[in-house]
Each structure stands twice: as structure tokens, then as C-alpha cells.
Amino acid sequence: MPAPAVAAPSHIGIANLPNQRHKIVSRKGARFTIMVLGESGLGKTTFINTLFTTILKDYKKPEHRFAKQINNTVEIEITRAEIEEKGFNVQLTVIDTPGFGDYVNNRDCWAPIVNFIDDQHHGYMKHESRPERKNSDDLRVHACLYFIQPTGHTLKPLDIEVMKQLSTRVNLIPVIAKADTLTPSDMQAFKDRIRDCISHHGIQIFQATPHDDDDAATKAIMAASPFSVIGSETEVTYADGSVGPGRQYLWGAAEVENESHCDFKKLRNLLIRTHMHDLISSTEETHFENFRSTKLTAEGRSDDDPSARARKVMDTKMKEEEDALRKRFTEQVRLEEARFRQWEQRLIAERDRLNQDLEQQHRAVKQLEDEYEEVLALRKK
Ligand SMILES: Nc1nc2c(ncn2[C@@H]2O[C@H](COP(=O)(O)OP(=O)(O)O)[C@@H](O)[C@H]2O)c(=O)[nH]1
Ligand SMILES: [Mg+2]
């Protein structure tokens, strides 16, 4: 049974972004980065092209594309476009990955991608303390679309493994590829099994929260997850006479932007319209903070880490210097104290000597007085 249709405006816009639950922090606009991931041949590249074509219909600015080597083996392709509405800018970046699962040994085939995601957090963490940092290299992933093969059965062990790795690092959004290859009832049963599998394995996927109690659109969007998508770079005539992206078959067309054919529109609304800000803020507040605290704890422990080792050497050196200083200080105090005691002794001796002097003087005066008295007494006689 197809999910209920959502009453959404007909064109893609980001005008209501500032009306989302929180205000976007930067006046300059936001950076929003989506990554697509999954086995090769599932239609990831086609999906990206479909997404850009349908978004950029309304925008004149040219998109640009470039490839980036993330290690010696993996090359990612980056597509960028600035989308703008009513003076509000979003720099949309989509990262296409080459896909994995083509090799006999798939163990750790996702490692370069997971490392790439971590590297972005790490790069940002290093730049965080520098106010003059350059933002253009920031490729922190706000939404990771994981493409699932439309087998009609359930998730493969490889999917489970990769999704587990991703779910602690990014907002993970599962997507069922090539929705046109399953009948609606098979699709529904497939979705149910995937949902069970995800919760059974404790995989954390992105949960769009409704913006208020009667946010029916968000509820309908989340009810459709995992999102089924159809990708196409060609346009077809829809059953209602309109023209849009789709795949033409003898029996008719699979319509990308038809909500009873697939969830492409719901997914696009979630990403570009209703929950872009939630995806950005949860990346910064939850995933980046998770990364940072794990990283800092690990650095504190690790002896293999060169920076931790350097810090340790530094600590030891500082402690030695401190000890030497304390020793010098104690010695100085001891000498000063001895000097003071000698001085004190000298003062006491001097005082005693003066007191004796004084006593002698007193005695002399007394004697003179006595003699004087005697003389006076003699004279009176
Ligand atoms: N039936 C069907 N085929 C698709 C769909 N999306 C892409 N394809 C086809 O699948 C093949 C692989 O697509 P591609 O985008 O290169 O897959 P990627 O390796 O995941 O990037 C191409 O022949 C596409 O035309 C879809 O939604 N339905
Ligand atoms: Mg591709």
C-alpha cells in the first residue's frame, strides 16, 4: 500500500528553511553535504544527477563537479551547487563514492569511506581553534544515504556491518535502490523486513522529528523510511500528462516524482526542505561531539600516537625542571636561614654587651652619687 501523499509545494525551495525549528546560525548561509554509499551498480550516480536536475530546475547558478582522491585507491566525486532563495544561501555538496562489494574479499572495503568521514571531523577539530580557518575544505557529511539492493529479501551481512560502522558517525538514511524493480506489495514487505533487521541489530538511523504535533508531512516522510527511489537522467510523460524524470517501459513509465511510485520526493523534501537544519545541527552537536570526545580520550591513553608521545616527553621534561627548581629554592632558603641565625646570634651578643656596659655605667653613676652624698655629709658636720 503506498504511503499517503504529502501536500508539498510543487517546486523545490529552501525559502522556509529559516522557519524550521531552530534558526540557521550563520547569516552567510549553510553548508550541506550529502554522501551516497553502497554497492556499485545500484544507481547512486544516477540518483545524484536526478537530484541535482530536479533541484536546479529553479536555479540559474551553474553546478560544478570535481574528483578527489581520498587515498591511493578510492576516488570520490564531488558535485557542488549553490542554492539560493530570498537571500538565503546553501552550499549543497554531494559526494559520490565508487561503491564497494565488487570483490571476493569485502572485509574492511568500507574502511576508506569511514576514515574519510572521520578525517572530516578531525580536520574540523584541528581548525576549530583557529578563527581564520578556511571553510572550503570542510566536507563533514550531514546525511549519508546508504543504497540497499532491491532483492526483496532483507539486508545482507555486508549492509549490516557497514551500516553499523556508519550509524555512530553520521546521520544514516537507508535508501532502497531501483524501486521500479519491485511490485508495491513486495516493496512494502521488503521495507518491513529491513526495518526489523535495523532495529534487531541496534543500528541507529536518522529519525526526523516532527516540528510540532500536527506536522503530518514529517510523520508521512518517516513512515516511508527506508526510502525507495528511482533514478533517471531522462524525462518521460507522466500518466497525468506532465513531464518529469522517469524510466520508460512497455507497460508505462516509472515516475521519479510520483509518490505512489517511489519515495524520491519525500527523501528530497526531508533533505532539502524540512530537515536540512536538523541534519546539520545533529551532525555538529551529536556526531562531531561524539568524535571529539572519543578522540580526546583515545589521545590521552594512546602511546602510539606521536602527539601523545611528544606530550609525554614534554611532561617529563617539565617535571624534571620543576624538581630542579624546587631543590634550588630549598637550598637557597636553608642558606638564608643560616645567615639569619648568625646575624640573630650576633645581635643577641651585641645586646648583652651593651646591657653589661649599661650596667657598668649605672654602677659608676651610683658610686659617684654615693661619694657625693658622703662628701655632703662630711661638710655638714
Ligand atoms: N531500473 C533502474 N535502473 C537504474 C535506476 N537508477 C540507475 N539505474 C541503472 O543502473 C545502472 C547503474 O547506475 P549507476 O548510477 O552508475 O550506479 P552506481 O554504480 O551506484 O553509481 C545504470 O545502467 C543505470 O541506468 C533505477 O532507479 N531503476
Ligand atoms: Mg557510480
Tab-separated table of C-alpha atoms and ligand atoms in Angstrom:
chain	number	residue	atom	x	y	z
A	1	MET	CA	0.000	0.000	0.000
A	2	PRO	CA	1.553	3.295	-0.977
A	3	ALA	CA	2.137	5.788	1.822
A	4	PRO	CA	-0.316	8.723	1.950
A	5	ALA	CA	0.568	11.570	-0.358
A	6	VAL	CA	2.106	14.621	1.272
A	7	ALA	CA	0.768	18.045	0.469
A	8	ALA	CA	4.016	19.723	-0.507
A	9	PRO	CA	4.565	22.786	-2.664
A	10	SER	CA	5.282	21.797	-6.231
A	11	HIS	CA	8.752	23.283	-6.550
A	12	ILE	CA	11.816	22.678	-4.506
A	13	GLY	CA	12.775	25.674	-2.482
A	14	ILE	CA	14.560	26.467	0.693
A	15	ALA	CA	12.605	29.602	1.479
A	16	ASN	CA	11.105	28.038	4.559
A	17	LEU	CA	14.453	26.931	5.938
A	18	PRO	CA	14.521	29.779	8.485
A	19	ASN	CA	11.067	28.645	9.640
A	20	GLN	CA	12.472	25.342	10.759
A	21	ARG	CA	12.645	24.586	14.428
A	22	HIS	CA	15.866	26.467	15.027
A	23	LYS	CA	17.250	29.426	13.214
A	24	ILE	CA	20.215	28.792	10.975
A	25	VAL	CA	23.190	30.167	12.833
A	26	SER	CA	25.168	31.759	10.087
A	27	ARG	CA	23.840	34.678	8.084
A	28	LYS	CA	26.225	33.759	5.310
A	29	GLY	CA	24.262	30.555	4.800
A	30	ALA	CA	24.807	26.924	5.437
A	31	ARG	CA	26.965	24.182	4.084
A	32	PHE	CA	25.088	20.981	3.496
A	33	THR	CA	26.870	17.820	2.442
A	34	ILE	CA	25.231	14.584	1.376
A	35	MET	CA	27.159	11.365	0.744
A	36	VAL	CA	25.854	8.391	-1.222
A	37	LEU	CA	27.185	4.982	-0.436
A	38	GLY	CA	26.509	1.375	-1.343
A	39	GLU	CA	27.402	-1.416	-3.751
A	40	SER	CA	28.237	-0.491	-7.325
A	41	GLY	CA	25.529	-0.547	-9.938
A	42	LEU	CA	22.697	0.404	-7.593
A	43	GLY	CA	22.097	3.756	-9.272
A	44	LYS	CA	23.933	6.092	-6.886
A	45	THR	CA	25.422	8.282	-9.604
A	46	THR	CA	22.125	8.350	-11.461
A	47	PHE	CA	20.329	9.351	-8.248
A	48	ILE	CA	22.699	12.282	-7.704
A	49	ASN	CA	22.137	13.510	-11.245
A	50	THR	CA	18.381	13.193	-10.797
A	51	LEU	CA	18.554	15.082	-7.514
A	52	PHE	CA	20.575	17.957	-8.969
A	53	THR	CA	18.470	18.169	-12.102
A	54	THR	CA	15.236	18.393	-10.139
A	55	ILE	CA	16.650	20.836	-7.601
A	56	LEU	CA	18.463	23.068	-10.047
A	57	LYS	CA	15.454	23.418	-12.332
A	58	ASP	CA	14.674	26.548	-10.364
A	59	TYR	CA	18.212	27.890	-10.106
A	60	LYS	CA	20.406	29.519	-12.657
A	61	LYS	CA	23.767	29.109	-10.983
A	62	PRO	CA	25.993	26.509	-12.597
A	63	GLU	CA	26.940	23.434	-10.672
A	64	HIS	CA	30.499	22.242	-10.651
A	65	ARG	CA	31.981	18.857	-10.319
A	66	PHE	CA	35.418	17.573	-9.418
A	67	ALA	CA	37.069	14.378	-8.373
A	68	LYS	CA	39.140	13.967	-5.259
A	69	GLN	CA	41.460	11.133	-4.365
A	70	ILE	CA	40.933	10.197	-0.716
A	71	ASN	CA	43.682	7.629	-0.585
A	72	ASN	CA	45.559	5.683	-3.203
A	73	THR	CA	42.603	3.521	-4.126
A	74	VAL	CA	39.394	5.445	-3.613
A	75	GLU	CA	38.302	8.341	-5.720
A	76	ILE	CA	35.247	10.282	-4.713
A	77	GLU	CA	33.380	12.634	-6.972
A	78	ILE	CA	32.105	15.903	-5.594
A	79	THR	CA	29.275	17.905	-7.086
A	80	ARG	CA	28.538	21.360	-5.778
A	81	ALA	CA	25.806	23.843	-6.336
A	82	GLU	CA	24.819	26.990	-4.596
A	83	ILE	CA	21.116	27.085	-3.999
A	84	GLU	CA	19.625	30.382	-3.009
A	85	GLU	CA	16.223	31.673	-2.268
A	86	LYS	CA	15.164	35.010	-0.798
A	87	GLY	CA	18.763	35.831	0.003
A	88	PHE	CA	19.372	32.619	1.861
A	89	ASN	CA	22.292	30.557	0.617
A	90	VAL	CA	23.008	26.894	0.915
A	91	GLN	CA	26.153	25.408	-0.480
A	92	LEU	CA	24.956	21.949	-1.453
A	93	THR	CA	27.658	19.334	-1.885
A	94	VAL	CA	27.029	15.740	-2.871
A	95	ILE	CA	29.803	13.180	-2.542
A	96	ASP	CA	29.614	10.190	-4.838
A	97	THR	CA	31.595	7.122	-3.775
A	98	PRO	CA	32.774	4.402	-6.120
A	99	GLY	CA	30.845	1.638	-4.379
A	100	PHE	CA	32.086	-1.489	-2.768
A	101	GLY	CA	31.147	-5.155	-2.647
A	102	ASP	CA	32.628	-5.999	-6.029
A	103	TYR	CA	35.486	-8.004	-4.632
A	104	VAL	CA	35.693	-11.524	-3.294
A	105	ASN	CA	37.065	-10.238	-0.031
A	106	ASN	CA	34.814	-7.469	1.177
A	107	ARG	CA	36.243	-7.252	4.650
A	108	ASP	CA	37.054	-3.642	5.513
A	109	CYS	CA	36.172	-2.495	1.996
A	110	TRP	CA	34.282	0.384	3.617
A	111	ALA	CA	37.249	1.433	5.763
A	112	PRO	CA	38.417	4.226	3.409
A	113	ILE	CA	34.933	5.775	3.481
A	114	VAL	CA	34.635	5.539	7.256
A	115	ASN	CA	38.132	7.045	7.535
A	116	PHE	CA	37.122	9.819	5.166
A	117	ILE	CA	34.149	10.698	7.408
A	118	ASP	CA	36.399	10.661	10.496
A	119	ASP	CA	39.025	12.750	8.707
A	120	GLN	CA	36.473	15.488	8.089
A	121	HIS	CA	35.668	15.678	11.797
A	122	HIS	CA	39.365	15.600	12.592
A	123	GLY	CA	40.123	18.364	10.107
A	124	TYR	CA	37.380	20.473	11.598
A	125	MET	CA	38.551	19.771	15.145
A	126	LYS	CA	42.065	20.956	14.248
A	127	HIS	CA	40.712	24.086	12.578
A	128	GLU	CA	38.223	24.831	15.315
A	129	SER	CA	40.676	26.733	17.474
A	130	ARG	CA	41.800	28.888	14.575
A	131	PRO	CA	39.322	31.662	13.900
A	132	GLU	CA	40.792	32.380	10.472
A	133	ARG	CA	40.202	28.804	9.327
A	134	LYS	CA	39.222	28.131	5.748
A	135	ASN	CA	35.781	26.622	5.438
A	136	SER	CA	36.032	25.419	1.877
A	137	ASP	CA	37.721	22.139	2.805
A	138	ASP	CA	35.048	21.251	5.327
A	139	LEU	CA	33.372	18.129	3.942
A	140	ARG	CA	31.688	16.927	7.071
A	141	VAL	CA	28.856	14.660	5.981
A	142	HIS	CA	25.414	15.758	7.206
A	143	ALA	CA	23.436	12.963	5.577
A	144	CYS	CA	24.708	9.599	4.413
A	145	LEU	CA	22.386	7.827	2.003
A	146	TYR	CA	23.032	4.108	2.137
A	147	PHE	CA	21.796	2.330	-1.003
A	148	ILE	CA	20.245	-1.113	-0.493
A	149	GLN	CA	19.923	-3.573	-3.351
A	150	PRO	CA	16.223	-4.270	-4.138
A	151	THR	CA	16.498	-8.026	-3.515
A	152	GLY	CA	13.071	-8.231	-1.871
A	153	HIS	CA	14.592	-10.301	0.938
A	154	THR	CA	16.402	-8.402	3.671
A	155	LEU	CA	19.705	-6.671	4.412
A	156	LYS	CA	22.907	-8.517	3.548
A	157	PRO	CA	25.546	-9.122	6.238
A	158	LEU	CA	27.772	-6.586	4.463
A	159	ASP	CA	24.993	-3.945	4.642
A	160	ILE	CA	24.543	-4.614	8.358
A	161	GLU	CA	28.268	-4.331	9.009
A	162	VAL	CA	28.718	-1.105	7.038
A	163	MET	CA	25.566	0.498	8.430
A	164	LYS	CA	26.721	-0.283	11.961
A	165	GLN	CA	30.047	1.418	11.276
A	166	LEU	CA	28.312	4.451	9.819
A	167	SER	CA	25.479	4.872	12.277
A	168	THR	CA	27.737	6.049	15.100
A	169	ARG	CA	29.431	8.596	12.849
A	170	VAL	CA	26.807	10.199	10.601
A	171	ASN	CA	23.114	10.704	10.088
A	172	LEU	CA	22.418	7.459	8.291
A	173	ILE	CA	19.486	7.332	5.874
A	174	PRO	CA	18.761	3.934	4.299
A	175	VAL	CA	17.551	4.026	0.704
A	176	ILE	CA	16.156	1.189	-1.430
A	177	ALA	CA	17.604	1.452	-4.923
A	178	LYS	CA	15.697	0.920	-8.185
A	179	ALA	CA	12.223	0.952	-6.713
A	180	ASP	CA	10.792	0.243	-10.176
A	181	THR	CA	12.059	-3.335	-9.982
A	182	LEU	CA	9.738	-4.374	-7.114
A	183	THR	CA	5.929	-4.510	-7.064
A	184	PRO	CA	4.278	-2.249	-4.456
A	185	SER	CA	3.372	-5.187	-2.200
A	186	ASP	CA	6.867	-6.696	-2.447
A	187	MET	CA	8.296	-3.266	-1.657
A	188	GLN	CA	6.135	-2.952	1.456
A	189	ALA	CA	7.162	-6.409	2.731
A	190	PHE	CA	10.810	-5.627	1.930
A	191	LYS	CA	10.623	-2.354	3.896
A	192	ASP	CA	9.104	-4.159	6.901
A	193	ARG	CA	11.886	-6.729	6.912
A	194	ILE	CA	14.581	-4.038	6.616
A	195	ARG	CA	13.036	-2.064	9.491
A	196	ASP	CA	13.012	-5.227	11.655
A	197	CYS	CA	16.590	-6.004	10.713
A	198	ILE	CA	17.729	-2.455	11.526
A	199	SER	CA	16.129	-2.480	14.962
A	200	HIS	CA	17.252	-6.067	15.659
A	201	HIS	CA	20.878	-5.080	15.076
A	202	GLY	CA	20.540	-1.840	17.008
A	203	ILE	CA	21.522	0.278	14.002
A	204	GLN	CA	20.876	3.948	14.683
A	205	ILE	CA	19.313	5.628	11.664
A	206	PHE	CA	18.342	9.283	11.309
A	207	GLN	CA	14.927	9.983	12.834
A	208	ALA	CA	13.290	13.134	11.579
A	209	THR	CA	11.405	14.674	14.470
A	210	PRO	CA	8.082	16.395	13.726
A	211	HIS	CA	8.317	20.170	14.165
A	212	ASP	CA	5.020	20.257	16.033
A	213	ASP	CA	2.155	17.940	16.928
A	214	ASP	CA	0.342	18.262	13.636
A	215	ASP	CA	3.406	18.013	11.423
A	216	ALA	CA	1.742	15.405	9.199
A	217	ALA	CA	4.344	15.831	6.460
A	218	THR	CA	7.229	14.715	8.675
A	219	LYS	CA	5.203	11.797	10.038
A	220	ALA	CA	4.389	10.688	6.492
A	221	ILE	CA	8.038	11.089	5.480
A	222	MET	CA	9.297	8.965	8.361
A	223	ALA	CA	6.592	6.331	7.824
A	224	ALA	CA	8.080	5.751	4.371
A	225	SER	CA	11.613	5.002	5.629
A	226	PRO	CA	13.651	3.209	4.280
A	227	PHE	CA	13.045	5.416	1.247
A	228	SER	CA	12.577	3.738	-2.105
A	229	VAL	CA	13.998	5.712	-5.010
A	230	ILE	CA	14.037	5.656	-8.773
A	231	GLY	CA	16.800	7.453	-10.614
A	232	SER	CA	16.773	8.583	-14.198
A	233	GLU	CA	18.550	11.061	-16.406
A	234	THR	CA	15.803	11.126	-18.989
A	235	GLU	CA	12.376	12.688	-18.970
A	236	VAL	CA	9.140	10.860	-19.676
A	237	THR	CA	5.494	11.821	-19.936
A	238	TYR	CA	3.700	11.014	-16.692
A	239	ALA	CA	0.237	9.412	-16.560
A	240	ASP	CA	-1.228	12.798	-15.603
A	241	GLY	CA	0.242	14.397	-18.726
A	242	SER	CA	3.095	16.262	-17.025
A	243	VAL	CA	6.726	15.710	-17.925
A	244	GLY	CA	9.421	14.696	-15.462
A	245	PRO	CA	12.279	12.314	-14.838
A	246	GLY	CA	11.342	8.662	-15.198
A	247	ARG	CA	12.076	5.313	-16.785
A	248	GLN	CA	10.025	4.274	-19.774
A	249	TYR	CA	8.802	0.701	-20.051
A	250	LEU	CA	6.466	-1.016	-22.469
A	251	TRP	CA	3.732	-1.051	-19.856
A	252	GLY	CA	4.175	2.610	-18.957
A	253	ALA	CA	6.563	4.856	-17.081
A	254	ALA	CA	8.174	4.594	-13.649
A	255	GLU	CA	7.794	8.192	-12.483
A	256	VAL	CA	10.535	9.539	-10.201
A	257	GLU	CA	8.438	12.407	-8.840
A	258	ASN	CA	5.290	10.371	-8.287
A	259	GLU	CA	4.802	9.483	-4.636
A	260	SER	CA	2.920	6.307	-5.397
A	261	HIS	CA	5.842	5.056	-7.498
A	262	CYS	CA	8.661	5.777	-5.051
A	263	ASP	CA	9.748	7.969	-2.125
A	264	PHE	CA	12.131	10.217	-4.093
A	265	LYS	CA	10.093	13.360	-3.373
A	266	LYS	CA	9.775	12.558	0.344
A	267	LEU	CA	13.511	11.989	0.597
A	268	ARG	CA	14.285	15.199	-1.305
A	269	ASN	CA	11.877	17.156	0.901
A	270	LEU	CA	13.474	15.715	4.021
A	271	LEU	CA	16.959	16.647	2.843
A	272	ILE	CA	16.428	19.992	1.164
A	273	ARG	CA	13.308	21.375	2.730
A	274	THR	CA	12.059	20.082	6.049
A	275	HIS	CA	15.062	18.707	7.930
A	276	MET	CA	18.217	20.221	6.481
A	277	HIS	CA	18.835	22.169	9.649
A	278	ASP	CA	18.220	19.155	11.903
A	279	LEU	CA	20.707	17.168	9.840
A	280	ILE	CA	23.301	19.940	10.128
A	281	SER	CA	22.850	20.560	13.840
A	282	SER	CA	22.782	16.883	14.830
A	283	THR	CA	25.995	16.397	12.844
A	284	GLU	CA	27.638	19.197	14.803
A	285	GLU	CA	26.074	18.540	18.170
A	286	THR	CA	25.939	14.751	18.286
A	287	HIS	CA	28.276	13.191	15.764
A	288	PHE	CA	31.076	15.762	15.893
A	289	GLU	CA	30.969	15.920	19.696
A	290	ASN	CA	30.999	12.103	19.853
A	291	PHE	CA	34.002	12.086	17.588
A	292	ARG	CA	35.789	14.744	19.574
A	293	SER	CA	35.272	13.167	22.986
A	294	THR	CA	36.262	9.708	21.729
A	295	LYS	CA	39.302	11.198	20.022
A	296	LEU	CA	40.394	13.165	23.074
A	297	THR	CA	40.006	10.154	25.388
A	298	ALA	CA	41.909	7.978	22.939
A	299	GLU	CA	44.713	10.548	22.628
A	300	GLY	CA	45.039	10.717	26.375
A	301	ARG	CA	45.625	6.971	26.515
A	302	SER	CA	47.498	6.173	23.372
A	303	ASP	CA	51.275	5.788	23.437
A	304	ASP	CA	51.347	5.076	19.710
A	305	ASP	CA	50.086	8.483	18.848
A	306	PRO	CA	53.067	10.756	18.053
A	307	SER	CA	51.400	13.817	19.563
A	308	ALA	CA	50.621	11.910	22.770
A	309	ARG	CA	54.226	10.725	22.908
A	310	ALA	CA	55.521	14.238	22.361
A	311	ARG	CA	53.261	15.483	25.124
A	312	LYS	CA	54.585	12.775	27.439
A	313	VAL	CA	58.238	13.721	26.736
A	314	MET	CA	57.324	17.336	27.356
A	315	ASP	CA	55.601	16.442	30.642
A	316	THR	CA	58.662	14.514	31.871
A	317	LYS	CA	60.981	17.374	30.916
A	318	MET	CA	58.807	19.879	32.692
A	319	LYS	CA	58.664	17.729	35.791
A	320	GLU	CA	62.471	17.431	35.870
A	321	GLU	CA	62.847	21.188	35.555
A	322	GLU	CA	60.305	21.720	38.277
A	323	ASP	CA	62.122	19.325	40.618
A	324	ALA	CA	65.469	21.060	40.000
A	325	LEU	CA	63.878	24.434	40.667
A	326	ARG	CA	62.333	23.231	43.895
A	327	LYS	CA	65.701	21.848	45.033
A	328	ARG	CA	67.490	25.107	44.238
A	329	PHE	CA	64.867	27.043	46.113
A	330	THR	CA	65.037	24.841	49.236
A	331	GLU	CA	68.830	25.155	49.287
A	332	GLN	CA	68.588	28.935	48.984
A	333	VAL	CA	66.118	29.107	51.848
A	334	ARG	CA	68.361	26.933	54.017
A	335	LEU	CA	71.380	29.193	53.388
A	336	GLU	CA	69.394	32.348	54.040
A	337	GLU	CA	68.064	30.873	57.249
A	338	ALA	CA	71.572	30.040	58.474
A	339	ARG	CA	72.704	33.536	57.597
A	340	PHE	CA	69.782	34.954	59.547
A	341	ARG	CA	70.516	32.785	62.584
A	342	GLN	CA	74.162	34.006	62.639
A	343	TRP	CA	73.016	37.573	62.395
A	344	GLU	CA	70.495	36.968	65.162
A	345	GLN	CA	73.253	35.500	67.365
A	346	ARG	CA	75.440	38.499	66.680
A	347	LEU	CA	72.598	40.819	67.608
A	348	ILE	CA	71.959	38.965	70.873
A	349	ALA	CA	75.663	39.104	71.781
A	350	GLU	CA	75.768	42.793	70.969
A	351	ARG	CA	72.674	43.411	73.074
A	352	ASP	CA	74.224	41.533	76.010
A	353	ARG	CA	77.426	43.513	75.648
A	354	LEU	CA	75.501	46.797	75.598
A	355	ASN	CA	73.472	45.729	78.602
A	356	GLN	CA	76.655	44.960	80.510
A	357	ASP	CA	78.062	48.344	79.501
A	358	LEU	CA	74.885	49.969	80.664
A	359	GLU	CA	75.096	48.159	83.993
A	360	GLN	CA	78.707	49.268	84.445
A	361	GLN	CA	77.719	52.857	83.715
A	362	HIS	CA	74.874	52.551	86.190
A	363	ARG	CA	77.232	51.194	88.798
A	364	ALA	CA	79.713	54.026	88.129
A	365	VAL	CA	76.960	56.636	88.399
A	366	LYS	CA	75.720	55.039	91.639
A	367	GLN	CA	79.220	55.080	93.065
A	368	LEU	CA	79.682	58.746	92.159
A	369	GLU	CA	76.341	59.576	93.747
A	370	ASP	CA	77.320	57.717	96.926
A	371	GLU	CA	80.654	59.555	97.062
A	372	TYR	CA	78.860	62.863	96.546
A	373	GLU	CA	76.441	62.059	99.395
A	374	GLU	CA	79.406	61.205	101.642
A	375	VAL	CA	81.131	64.493	100.826
A	376	LEU	CA	77.939	66.459	101.590
A	377	ALA	CA	77.530	64.646	104.961
A	378	LEU	CA	81.135	65.409	105.960
A	379	ARG	CA	80.711	69.107	105.135
A	380	LYS	CA	77.582	69.383	107.350
A	381	LYS	CA	79.461	68.139	110.391
B	1	LIG	N1	15.770	0.063	-13.177
B	1	LIG	C1	16.523	1.047	-12.704
B	1	LIG	N2	17.761	1.192	-13.147
B	1	LIG	C2	18.515	2.217	-12.639
B	1	LIG	C3	17.997	3.107	-11.689
B	1	LIG	N3	18.945	4.006	-11.381
B	1	LIG	C4	20.025	3.699	-12.135
B	1	LIG	N4	19.772	2.621	-12.892
B	1	LIG	C5	20.678	1.966	-13.841
B	1	LIG	O1	21.623	1.207	-13.092
B	1	LIG	C6	22.897	1.229	-13.723
B	1	LIG	C7	23.985	1.691	-12.735
B	1	LIG	O2	23.730	3.028	-12.372
B	1	LIG	P1	24.819	3.940	-11.676
B	1	LIG	O3	24.149	5.216	-11.370
B	1	LIG	O4	26.047	4.009	-12.499
B	1	LIG	O5	25.114	3.090	-10.379
B	1	LIG	P2	26.266	3.324	-9.283
B	1	LIG	O6	27.359	2.360	-9.562
B	1	LIG	O7	25.604	3.011	-7.981
B	1	LIG	O8	26.707	4.745	-9.349
B	1	LIG	C8	22.760	2.159	-14.909
B	1	LIG	O9	22.551	1.378	-16.058
B	1	LIG	C9	21.506	2.968	-14.607
B	1	LIG	O10	20.819	3.386	-15.761
B	1	LIG	C10	16.645	2.904	-11.250
B	1	LIG	O11	16.119	3.624	-10.383
B	1	LIG	N5	15.968	1.856	-11.787
B	2	MG	MG	28.603	5.484	-9.562
